[in-house]
Amino acid sequence: MKKIRNFCIIAHIDHGKSTLADRLLDATQTVTAREAQAQLLDSMDLERERGITIKSHAIQMEYKYKGEEYILNLIDTPGHVDFSYEVSRSIAACEGALLIVDAAQSIQAQTISNLYLALENDLEIIPVLNKVDLPSANPEEVSDDIVELLGCKLEDIIHASGKTGFGVDKILEAIVERVPAPKGNPDEPLQALIFDSVYNPFRGVEVIFRVINGQIKKGQKIKFMATDHEYFADEIGTLKLNQVAKQVISAGDVGYLISGIKEAKEVKVGDTITDAVVPTTNMISGFEDVKPMVFAGIYPVDTEDYEDLRSSMEKLQLNDASLVFQAESSAALGFGFRCGFLGMLHMEIIQERLEREFNMTVITTVPNVSYFAYTKKDPDTPMIVNNPSDLPEPSKLDRVEEPYIKATIITKSDFVGNVMSLCIEKRGVITNQTYLTPERVELNFDMPLAEIVFDFYDRLKTVSKGYASFDYHPIGMRTSKLVRLDVLLNAQPVDALSALIHESSAYHIGKKMCEKLKELIPRQQFDIPIQAAIGAKVIARETIKALRKDVTAKCYGGDISRKRKLLEKQKKGKKRMRQVGNVEIPQEAFMAVLKLN
Ligand code: GDP
Ligand code: MG
């Protein structure tokens, strides 16, 4: 039997995980020159275009070292916080981790959070100082930072470049030498961890698993323990660039399973696969359902497309189990869906996939987090509020709780002041401040999730000139003084524009909101008053003046192609507009509350 090593690559975003993975695949000739392309494992178009990894990916390499044949299972992981659940599952399937640190950027927030995840799972950490080819690389100082963080020796750090391929041989050797071989026993009952699933429209859901103990055989009757569903292992195999069908996958190895599962929902990442007849008694620990963090309405631009939208969302959910949705109706927008997302990036991706893969044109409403509302009548039972318009009347409301997070920010000491002001503005309370080195500081804040899921990340980048990294973990619900800010257009309340806002900033935000909407909503044939209100009280007001001239008037008789261009531009702009009463509202207006700064 060949010797196995299972490892993952963890790092802060953009430190070069996917690029280094490409080099490892080249070096082990897993990929032929013809198949090679940059960021090979980011197989979704969206991942390529955005240059980010959304899904974890597993691939098997073969490597000969000192005359012995090894199987190296590489698990690439997504770096964005929205997908951190995937990182934690991938880590659980490995014995070792390459911890990649950018030689110019040094240790960042997710370097640390991913390292902690790896350490909690007892992984052997191989530190890799990457991008040493960069002129701005600072290998000595960054190596010191790594030694400080890990308590490792300077010699343990491998210098590498995913760009030039420098150091890749040393990394492969280190994987064999330092990552422990898997320990499982192939003779025990089957116990395999599901750490990923991929949706294939032709073959159904492909389950990616790591066998901890026992063996999985083609045709075997198996059971998923958390869902308690039984299936037959119709096809199993290992993951090269393409799948390679096998008869048996044994303890220690990674593979895929196809068993006619049609919906992503049936497969829970973190679940345990066992034999249906001789099951293991040990479910692998750490299984939890992924919870959506951000909610928003998705509505068809054309009300007639509601049923099409429903079937598109259902199909998308087959493919992305972390998407949740339920039908809702809005007085302003008609029928649509309230959807739950892992974060704002996930939300953007869903919207984009609906448009690209299903040809839908949709309007997304103001995103919000999930609140607990307690009524005076029943002050002990929380009512879950995922849509601001579901918040009970102020007179009936006892209190509102909102989700809080612990934020970790690493920045240069020059920017500590700026970062603190920003966090305080976002209702953060500082809980800790540690100098990692004289120039680098780690700050911890308790903050409302609502303040960080929206524009926080961009603001942080601006105030720190890009020298701040950020990570967060939920820490539970806390009571807050929140009010519902409503917006009226032409004296009609537009429920899809309502948002829950902290009392202290309601006036300021109401005013800004009116100004922003005035900018975003195109002028029409009549004056449109915009009002912001809390309950019955109007707190701000603006007016969009009526349009005077036909936009194409000045083109008549003139340049015909220019006129056509203008009309086309108008048509394009129209695509994402919704008629509410007699006012046309563009998509951006629904996001206005997020972009007030
Ligand atoms: P990931 O987010 O960790 O997967 O990072 P990527 O592999 O997508 O790389 C982020 C960016 O850094 C891309 O533009 C890469 O081309 C670039 N990059 C990655 N590795 C290196 C390297 O060793 N040297 C240089 N100069 N650039 C690199
Ligand atoms: Mg990547």
XYZ file of C-alpha atoms and ligand atoms in Angstrom:
626
model
C 0.000 0.000 0.000
C 1.212 3.477 -0.787
C 1.951 5.846 2.015
C -0.475 8.685 2.505
C -0.125 12.290 3.654
C -3.175 14.555 3.997
C -2.554 18.263 4.209
C -4.257 21.562 3.624
C -3.033 24.994 2.747
C -4.092 27.784 5.041
C -3.344 31.471 4.820
C -4.767 34.937 4.849
C -6.539 35.937 1.598
C -4.180 36.631 -1.309
C -1.114 35.257 0.397
C -0.856 32.759 -2.460
C -2.553 29.495 -1.519
C -4.099 28.747 -4.897
C -0.964 29.732 -6.807
C 1.239 27.556 -4.649
C -1.234 24.695 -5.085
C -0.755 25.055 -8.866
C 3.017 24.701 -8.416
C 2.630 21.574 -6.305
C 0.457 20.063 -9.030
C 3.069 20.925 -11.681
C 5.921 19.551 -9.627
C 4.171 16.223 -9.060
C 3.025 16.081 -12.698
C -0.559 15.761 -11.534
C -1.499 18.138 -14.288
C -0.127 17.963 -17.810
C 1.089 21.128 -19.505
C -2.011 21.010 -21.686
C -4.374 21.012 -18.710
C -2.483 23.650 -16.784
C -4.046 27.016 -16.153
C -3.618 29.533 -13.382
C -5.464 28.875 -10.098
C -6.451 25.534 -11.459
C -8.420 24.470 -8.436
C -10.689 27.491 -8.552
C -12.907 25.716 -11.041
C -15.956 27.982 -10.927
C -15.927 30.865 -13.425
C -16.841 33.198 -10.633
C -13.864 32.075 -8.589
C -11.553 32.731 -11.506
C -12.940 36.133 -12.322
C -12.850 37.337 -8.791
C -9.578 35.601 -8.034
C -10.976 34.063 -4.881
C -11.597 30.540 -3.733
C -15.209 29.936 -2.755
C -15.248 26.177 -2.371
C -12.677 23.913 -0.839
C -11.071 21.616 -3.361
C -9.321 18.331 -2.878
C -6.824 16.801 -5.259
C -4.581 13.789 -5.069
C -0.932 13.889 -6.088
C 1.608 11.115 -6.410
C 5.122 11.795 -5.262
C 8.263 9.693 -5.122
C 10.643 10.431 -2.288
C 13.741 8.444 -1.358
C 12.492 5.556 -3.475
C 9.099 5.343 -1.802
C 5.767 6.180 -3.441
C 3.516 8.572 -1.570
C -0.022 9.761 -2.069
C -0.415 13.401 -1.106
C -3.974 14.604 -0.696
C -4.079 18.369 -0.974
C -7.101 20.256 0.272
C -7.253 23.876 -0.835
C -9.446 26.094 1.304
C -11.330 29.343 0.807
C -9.867 32.298 2.679
C -12.862 34.611 2.987
C -14.581 34.737 6.382
C -17.947 33.983 4.774
C -16.656 30.506 4.048
C -14.711 29.796 7.209
C -16.923 26.827 8.008
C -15.463 25.087 4.974
C -11.982 25.796 6.242
C -12.718 24.197 9.587
C -14.081 21.030 7.947
C -11.135 20.775 5.550
C -8.740 21.082 8.426
C -10.460 18.233 10.231
C -9.659 15.956 7.272
C -5.893 16.537 7.464
C -2.855 15.740 9.597
C -0.800 18.701 8.452
C -1.089 22.236 7.155
C 1.092 24.475 5.067
C 0.775 27.849 6.707
C 1.504 30.336 3.952
C 2.663 33.807 4.916
C 3.209 36.527 2.340
C 6.798 37.786 2.719
C 5.677 41.360 2.102
C 2.463 41.367 4.166
C 3.540 39.216 7.109
C 1.029 37.674 9.511
C -2.563 38.865 9.106
C -5.826 38.253 10.923
C -6.801 35.100 9.048
C -3.286 33.720 9.246
C -3.874 33.619 12.966
C -7.483 32.454 12.989
C -6.745 29.637 10.534
C -3.632 28.694 12.478
C -5.695 28.373 15.656
C -8.181 26.158 13.821
C -5.308 23.974 12.640
C -3.780 23.792 16.113
C -7.133 22.880 17.678
C -7.170 19.918 15.305
C -3.582 18.984 16.254
C -2.237 19.524 12.768
C 1.484 19.622 12.119
C 2.197 23.129 10.859
C 4.738 23.706 8.109
C 5.424 27.428 7.862
C 6.033 28.691 4.332
C 7.328 32.155 3.661
C 5.818 32.841 0.242
C 6.375 35.455 -2.476
C 10.072 35.784 -1.669
C 10.509 36.903 -5.288
C 8.726 40.182 -4.561
C 11.009 43.232 -4.426
C 9.012 44.383 -1.401
C 9.563 41.053 0.377
C 10.991 41.347 3.832
C 12.063 37.780 4.578
C 14.151 38.386 7.727
C 11.542 40.383 9.568
C 8.596 38.249 8.486
C 10.509 35.089 9.465
C 10.976 36.567 12.922
C 7.231 37.247 13.086
C 6.552 33.606 12.170
C 8.997 32.270 14.770
C 7.337 34.499 17.341
C 3.853 33.294 16.394
C 4.577 29.568 16.136
C 7.450 29.153 18.513
C 9.207 27.238 15.734
C 12.861 27.368 14.687
C 14.039 29.708 11.968
C 15.206 26.630 9.964
C 11.665 25.208 9.990
C 10.454 27.979 7.708
C 10.536 27.161 4.005
C 11.189 30.066 1.667
C 9.124 29.796 -1.497
C 7.562 31.540 -4.431
C 4.372 30.344 -6.043
C 5.271 32.566 -8.944
C 8.714 31.181 -9.810
C 8.345 27.739 -8.261
C 11.274 28.373 -5.911
C 11.127 26.190 -2.804
C 8.419 23.862 -4.086
C 10.678 20.759 -3.833
C 11.456 21.589 -0.229
C 7.742 21.905 0.511
C 7.010 18.470 -0.951
C 9.845 16.922 1.064
C 8.614 18.596 4.210
C 5.097 17.246 3.666
C 6.454 13.702 3.608
C 8.975 14.212 6.415
C 6.937 16.303 8.827
C 3.235 15.558 8.306
C 2.312 12.412 10.265
C 0.895 9.454 8.354
C -2.834 8.925 8.982
C -3.502 6.639 11.939
C -6.839 4.944 11.145
C -7.498 1.226 11.243
C -8.900 -0.273 8.013
C -10.390 -3.241 9.922
C -12.715 -1.212 12.128
C -16.281 -0.278 11.081
C -16.430 2.463 8.457
C -16.117 5.995 9.780
C -15.594 8.714 7.175
C -15.836 12.484 7.472
C -17.720 14.448 4.815
C -15.719 17.619 4.374
C -17.108 18.914 1.111
C -19.743 18.321 -1.525
C -19.895 19.374 -5.122
C -23.041 19.597 -7.168
C -22.971 18.099 -10.612
C -26.129 18.602 -12.670
C -25.685 15.212 -14.376
C -24.412 13.009 -11.599
C -26.072 14.613 -8.591
C -24.186 15.535 -5.461
C -20.616 14.330 -5.260
C -19.602 13.842 -1.659
C -15.961 14.408 -0.764
C -14.845 12.466 2.278
C -11.865 11.355 4.292
C -11.917 7.791 5.624
C -10.878 7.872 9.272
C -11.364 4.147 10.028
C -12.499 1.141 8.022
C -13.016 0.977 4.279
C -15.638 2.123 1.852
C -16.341 -0.243 -1.044
C -18.143 0.251 -4.306
C -21.758 -0.872 -3.936
C -21.659 -0.878 -0.127
C -24.804 0.157 1.729
C -23.863 3.225 3.738
C -25.491 5.623 6.152
C -25.031 9.358 6.791
C -25.241 9.573 10.573
C -26.515 13.127 11.157
C -29.278 12.930 8.561
C -29.887 9.195 9.150
C -30.271 8.545 5.414
C -29.066 5.357 3.746
C -27.607 5.083 0.263
C -25.603 2.753 -1.912
C -22.067 3.753 -2.801
C -22.754 3.601 -6.550
C -19.369 4.998 -7.428
C -16.350 5.824 -5.327
C -12.924 7.000 -6.344
C -10.021 9.317 -5.835
C -9.714 12.898 -6.952
C -7.123 13.634 -9.568
C -7.771 16.514 -11.898
C -10.548 14.212 -13.046
C -12.185 11.609 -10.863
C -10.665 8.135 -10.941
C -13.158 5.391 -10.015
C -11.907 2.803 -7.502
C -13.247 -0.357 -5.854
C -12.122 0.458 -2.309
C -10.996 3.504 -0.376
C -9.280 2.710 2.885
C -8.581 4.383 6.202
C -6.426 7.475 5.797
C -7.367 8.262 2.216
C -9.564 10.917 0.648
C -12.143 10.218 -2.038
C -15.446 11.038 -3.679
C -18.757 9.240 -3.535
C -21.705 9.312 -5.904
C -24.919 7.721 -4.759
C -27.744 9.349 -6.641
C -28.210 12.208 -4.171
C -30.093 14.957 -5.944
C -30.000 17.770 -3.409
C -27.098 19.492 -1.680
C -29.316 19.702 1.433
C -29.075 15.944 1.996
C -25.343 16.199 2.430
C -24.118 17.995 5.525
C -20.487 18.919 5.560
C -19.099 17.583 8.838
C -21.382 14.526 8.855
C -20.064 10.976 9.334
C -20.509 8.201 6.763
C -20.686 4.681 8.158
C -21.742 1.206 7.111
C -25.530 0.756 7.202
C -25.247 -2.797 8.538
C -22.204 -2.587 10.830
C -22.216 1.063 11.858
C -19.549 2.729 13.943
C -20.642 3.947 17.344
C -18.496 7.059 17.020
C -19.835 9.954 15.104
C -17.030 12.355 14.256
C -17.385 15.328 16.553
C -17.703 18.926 15.577
C -20.719 18.565 13.359
C -22.910 21.662 13.287
C -25.379 23.219 10.902
C -24.156 26.302 9.093
C -26.188 29.327 10.115
C -26.956 32.197 7.777
C -25.659 35.538 9.045
C -27.204 38.021 6.627
C -30.745 38.172 5.300
C -32.165 40.071 2.351
C -35.146 39.957 0.056
C -34.646 38.828 -3.525
C -37.403 39.930 -5.897
C -37.847 39.529 -9.621
C -37.557 42.800 -11.533
C -40.524 41.674 -13.552
C -43.300 40.489 -11.211
C -44.291 37.871 -13.791
C -40.986 36.073 -13.244
C -41.823 35.060 -9.672
C -42.366 31.365 -10.451
C -39.226 31.265 -12.597
C -37.309 32.822 -9.756
C -38.616 30.206 -7.349
C -37.517 27.336 -9.550
C -34.125 28.989 -10.113
C -33.606 29.411 -6.380
C -34.587 25.803 -5.803
C -32.038 24.669 -8.362
C -29.380 26.922 -6.886
C -30.088 25.491 -3.459
C -29.551 21.959 -4.771
C -26.107 23.226 -5.538
C -25.452 25.476 -2.549
C -26.938 24.116 0.662
C -25.875 27.185 2.627
C -28.482 29.235 0.765
C -31.803 29.325 2.625
C -34.938 31.081 1.440
C -38.635 31.344 2.046
C -41.406 33.114 0.212
C -42.298 36.582 1.445
C -44.274 39.468 0.092
C -43.549 43.127 0.209
C -46.137 45.860 -0.177
C -43.680 47.646 -2.449
C -42.172 44.787 -4.421
C -44.854 42.129 -4.476
C -43.846 38.469 -4.210
C -40.281 37.434 -3.628
C -38.070 35.566 -1.206
C -36.349 36.293 2.081
C -32.960 34.666 1.752
C -30.276 33.851 4.293
C -26.598 34.098 3.369
C -23.293 33.361 5.073
C -22.201 36.945 4.487
C -22.259 39.776 1.982
C -19.884 38.066 -0.414
C -22.096 34.992 -0.437
C -25.084 37.236 -1.134
C -23.339 38.874 -4.084
C -22.373 35.494 -5.433
C -25.932 34.175 -5.212
C -27.273 37.230 -6.987
C -24.666 36.882 -9.692
C -25.282 33.181 -10.150
C -29.043 33.766 -10.456
C -28.325 36.195 -13.242
C -25.659 34.221 -15.053
C -26.761 30.662 -14.653
C -30.519 31.186 -14.617
C -30.863 34.357 -16.625
C -32.928 36.046 -13.916
C -32.917 39.782 -13.300
C -33.450 40.400 -9.616
C -33.615 43.167 -7.067
C -31.925 42.559 -3.735
C -33.224 44.556 -0.792
C -31.349 46.054 2.160
C -29.539 43.221 3.908
C -29.904 42.814 7.650
C -28.829 40.421 10.363
C -31.198 38.262 12.384
C -32.678 40.000 15.458
C -34.514 38.743 18.522
C -37.566 40.821 19.394
C -39.348 40.442 22.748
C -42.878 41.779 23.129
C -44.245 43.266 26.351
C -46.858 40.537 26.347
C -44.251 37.790 26.325
C -40.884 39.249 27.368
C -39.225 35.832 27.772
C -39.736 34.330 24.324
C -37.634 35.689 21.489
C -39.313 36.241 18.170
C -36.797 35.862 15.349
C -36.892 38.874 13.053
C -35.170 38.401 9.712
C -36.975 41.247 8.015
C -37.213 44.761 9.530
C -40.861 45.039 8.520
C -41.659 42.113 10.840
C -40.528 44.075 13.910
C -43.506 44.610 16.261
C -44.862 48.143 16.823
C -42.684 50.240 19.169
C -45.582 50.395 21.668
C -45.743 46.594 21.877
C -42.014 46.038 21.917
C -40.199 45.207 25.140
C -36.653 44.997 23.752
C -34.568 43.953 20.762
C -31.409 41.874 20.812
C -28.851 41.763 18.038
C -25.949 39.408 17.297
C -22.498 40.458 18.502
C -19.093 39.351 17.305
C -15.561 39.428 18.582
C -13.461 41.217 15.970
C -9.729 40.707 15.620
C -7.887 43.386 13.705
C -4.173 43.410 13.011
C -2.723 46.686 11.849
C 0.380 48.864 11.942
C 0.811 50.960 15.048
C 0.479 54.153 12.936
C -3.142 53.298 12.227
C -4.292 52.234 15.680
C -5.996 55.592 16.248
C -7.888 55.457 12.958
C -8.962 51.862 13.452
C -10.157 52.591 16.972
C -12.229 55.583 15.855
C -13.820 53.489 13.146
C -14.648 50.652 15.534
C -16.078 53.017 18.108
C -18.192 54.680 15.424
C -19.436 51.177 14.641
C -20.473 50.709 18.273
C -17.437 48.572 19.071
C -15.973 48.210 22.544
C -12.265 47.489 22.733
C -11.466 44.411 24.807
C -7.782 43.900 24.139
C -4.731 45.475 22.546
C -1.472 43.555 22.056
C 1.726 44.650 20.364
C 2.843 41.661 18.283
C 6.012 43.573 17.385
C 6.773 47.262 17.942
C 5.094 48.039 14.582
C 2.239 45.570 14.544
C -0.732 45.610 16.840
C -3.577 43.184 17.421
C -6.836 44.806 18.535
C -9.940 43.010 19.761
C -13.391 44.529 19.850
C -16.865 43.345 20.763
C -19.088 44.735 18.023
C -22.577 44.313 16.603
C -22.486 41.982 13.596
C -24.787 44.386 11.746
C -22.063 47.027 11.753
C -19.428 44.836 10.210
C -21.264 42.803 7.593
C -21.913 45.849 5.476
C -19.311 48.473 4.644
C -16.932 47.881 7.538
C -14.362 46.002 5.532
C -13.998 48.751 2.933
C -13.854 51.449 5.571
C -11.188 49.549 7.448
C -9.092 49.298 4.303
C -9.415 53.030 3.735
C -8.545 54.178 7.254
C -5.551 51.851 7.412
C -4.348 52.464 3.836
C -4.778 48.733 3.281
C -2.616 47.773 6.283
C -5.267 46.143 8.398
C -6.631 42.645 8.347
C -9.779 41.500 9.979
C -11.486 38.382 11.253
C -14.497 37.733 13.486
C -16.408 35.155 15.511
C -19.979 35.324 16.807
C -20.294 35.756 20.595
C -24.072 35.752 21.088
C -27.025 38.141 21.325
C -27.066 41.432 23.241
C -29.799 43.961 23.936
C -29.563 47.140 21.827
C -31.625 50.276 21.390
C -32.720 49.705 17.823
C -35.429 51.522 15.910
C -36.947 50.906 12.530
C -36.202 53.604 10.010
C -38.834 53.723 7.272
C -38.594 55.473 3.939
C -41.541 57.031 2.110
C -41.437 57.862 -1.576
C -44.201 60.066 -2.816
C -45.809 59.658 0.625
C -45.906 55.846 0.190
C -43.850 53.778 2.631
C -41.487 51.453 0.755
C -41.103 48.483 3.094
C -38.144 47.134 1.155
C -36.167 50.241 2.126
C -36.724 49.893 5.879
C -33.769 49.139 8.120
C -33.133 48.610 11.819
C -30.755 51.291 13.037
C -29.285 52.131 16.420
C -31.276 54.926 18.061
C -28.231 57.168 18.442
C -27.562 57.350 14.700
C -31.134 57.220 13.392
C -31.413 60.958 12.656
C -28.072 61.143 10.962
C -28.726 58.057 8.871
C -32.264 59.179 8.010
C -30.924 62.437 6.643
C -28.101 60.803 4.705
C -30.468 58.198 3.367
C -32.785 60.848 1.900
C -29.811 62.606 0.297
C -28.479 59.391 -1.148
C -31.852 58.325 -2.547
C -32.222 61.733 -4.143
C -28.950 61.051 -5.924
C -29.812 57.506 -6.941
C -33.435 57.689 -8.046
C -33.699 59.134 -11.538
C -35.843 62.207 -12.048
C -39.254 61.472 -13.407
C -42.144 63.456 -14.900
C -43.248 64.743 -11.480
C -41.728 65.828 -8.163
C -40.988 62.941 -5.794
C -40.806 63.734 -2.084
C -38.507 61.421 -0.094
C -39.068 61.112 3.655
C -37.380 59.157 6.404
C -39.538 58.319 9.414
C -39.414 56.526 12.733
C -42.937 55.342 13.462
C -45.212 58.257 12.570
C -42.469 60.831 12.986
C -40.784 62.186 9.851
C -37.149 62.938 10.644
C -35.767 63.967 7.239
C -36.970 65.019 3.841
C -35.720 65.702 0.294
C -37.397 66.195 -3.077
C -36.447 64.850 -6.464
C -37.420 67.558 -8.909
C -39.436 66.688 -12.011
C -37.600 66.028 -15.241
C -37.704 68.906 -17.696
C -36.206 67.712 -20.946
C -36.336 64.597 -23.056
C -32.866 63.092 -22.741
C -32.666 62.307 -26.414
C -33.981 65.698 -27.595
C -30.595 67.113 -28.348
C -29.702 64.146 -30.521
C -32.585 64.502 -32.965
C -31.367 65.152 -36.454
C -27.853 64.741 -35.177
C -25.641 61.752 -34.694
C -27.913 58.727 -34.929
C -25.416 56.291 -33.436
C -25.003 58.499 -30.421
C -28.767 58.495 -29.914
C -28.888 54.736 -30.165
C -26.093 54.458 -27.638
C -27.932 56.712 -25.257
C -31.121 54.714 -25.596
C -29.244 51.472 -25.114
C -27.615 52.865 -22.031
C -31.002 53.851 -20.724
C -32.377 50.413 -21.461
C -29.476 48.773 -19.664
C -30.012 51.029 -16.689
C -33.648 50.009 -16.721
C -32.825 46.372 -16.393
C -32.448 46.593 -12.630
C -35.297 48.999 -11.851
C -38.448 48.347 -9.974
C -41.646 50.291 -10.326
C -42.999 51.004 -6.851
C -46.308 52.861 -7.044
C -45.499 55.341 -9.787
C -41.830 55.729 -8.903
C -39.022 53.828 -10.620
C -36.395 52.684 -8.154
C -33.007 51.391 -9.325
C -31.266 48.472 -7.604
C -28.606 50.719 -6.040
C -31.284 52.580 -4.105
C -32.120 49.420 -2.177
C -28.515 49.254 -1.047
C -28.290 52.987 -0.309
C -28.378 52.580 3.452
C -25.149 50.588 3.230
C -23.311 53.257 1.295
C -23.895 56.414 3.268
C -20.292 57.304 4.047
P -5.029 32.933 -2.268
O -6.130 33.930 -2.020
O -4.251 32.692 -1.017
O -5.478 31.674 -2.937
O -3.992 33.673 -3.235
P -3.733 33.489 -4.789
O -2.973 32.240 -5.073
O -5.011 33.687 -5.513
O -2.707 34.681 -5.043
C -3.028 36.040 -4.782
C -2.204 36.944 -5.688
O -0.814 36.857 -5.368
C -2.314 36.585 -7.162
O -2.337 37.790 -7.900
C -1.039 35.815 -7.439
O -0.629 35.931 -8.783
C -0.050 36.481 -6.515
N 0.998 35.560 -6.063
C 0.807 34.349 -5.507
N 2.001 33.785 -5.184
C 2.954 34.671 -5.541
C 4.395 34.676 -5.448
O 5.051 33.753 -4.966
N 5.029 35.794 -5.900
C 4.365 36.849 -6.432
N 5.071 37.880 -6.860
N 3.019 36.872 -6.535
C 2.315 35.809 -6.098
Mg -7.306 30.987 -3.505
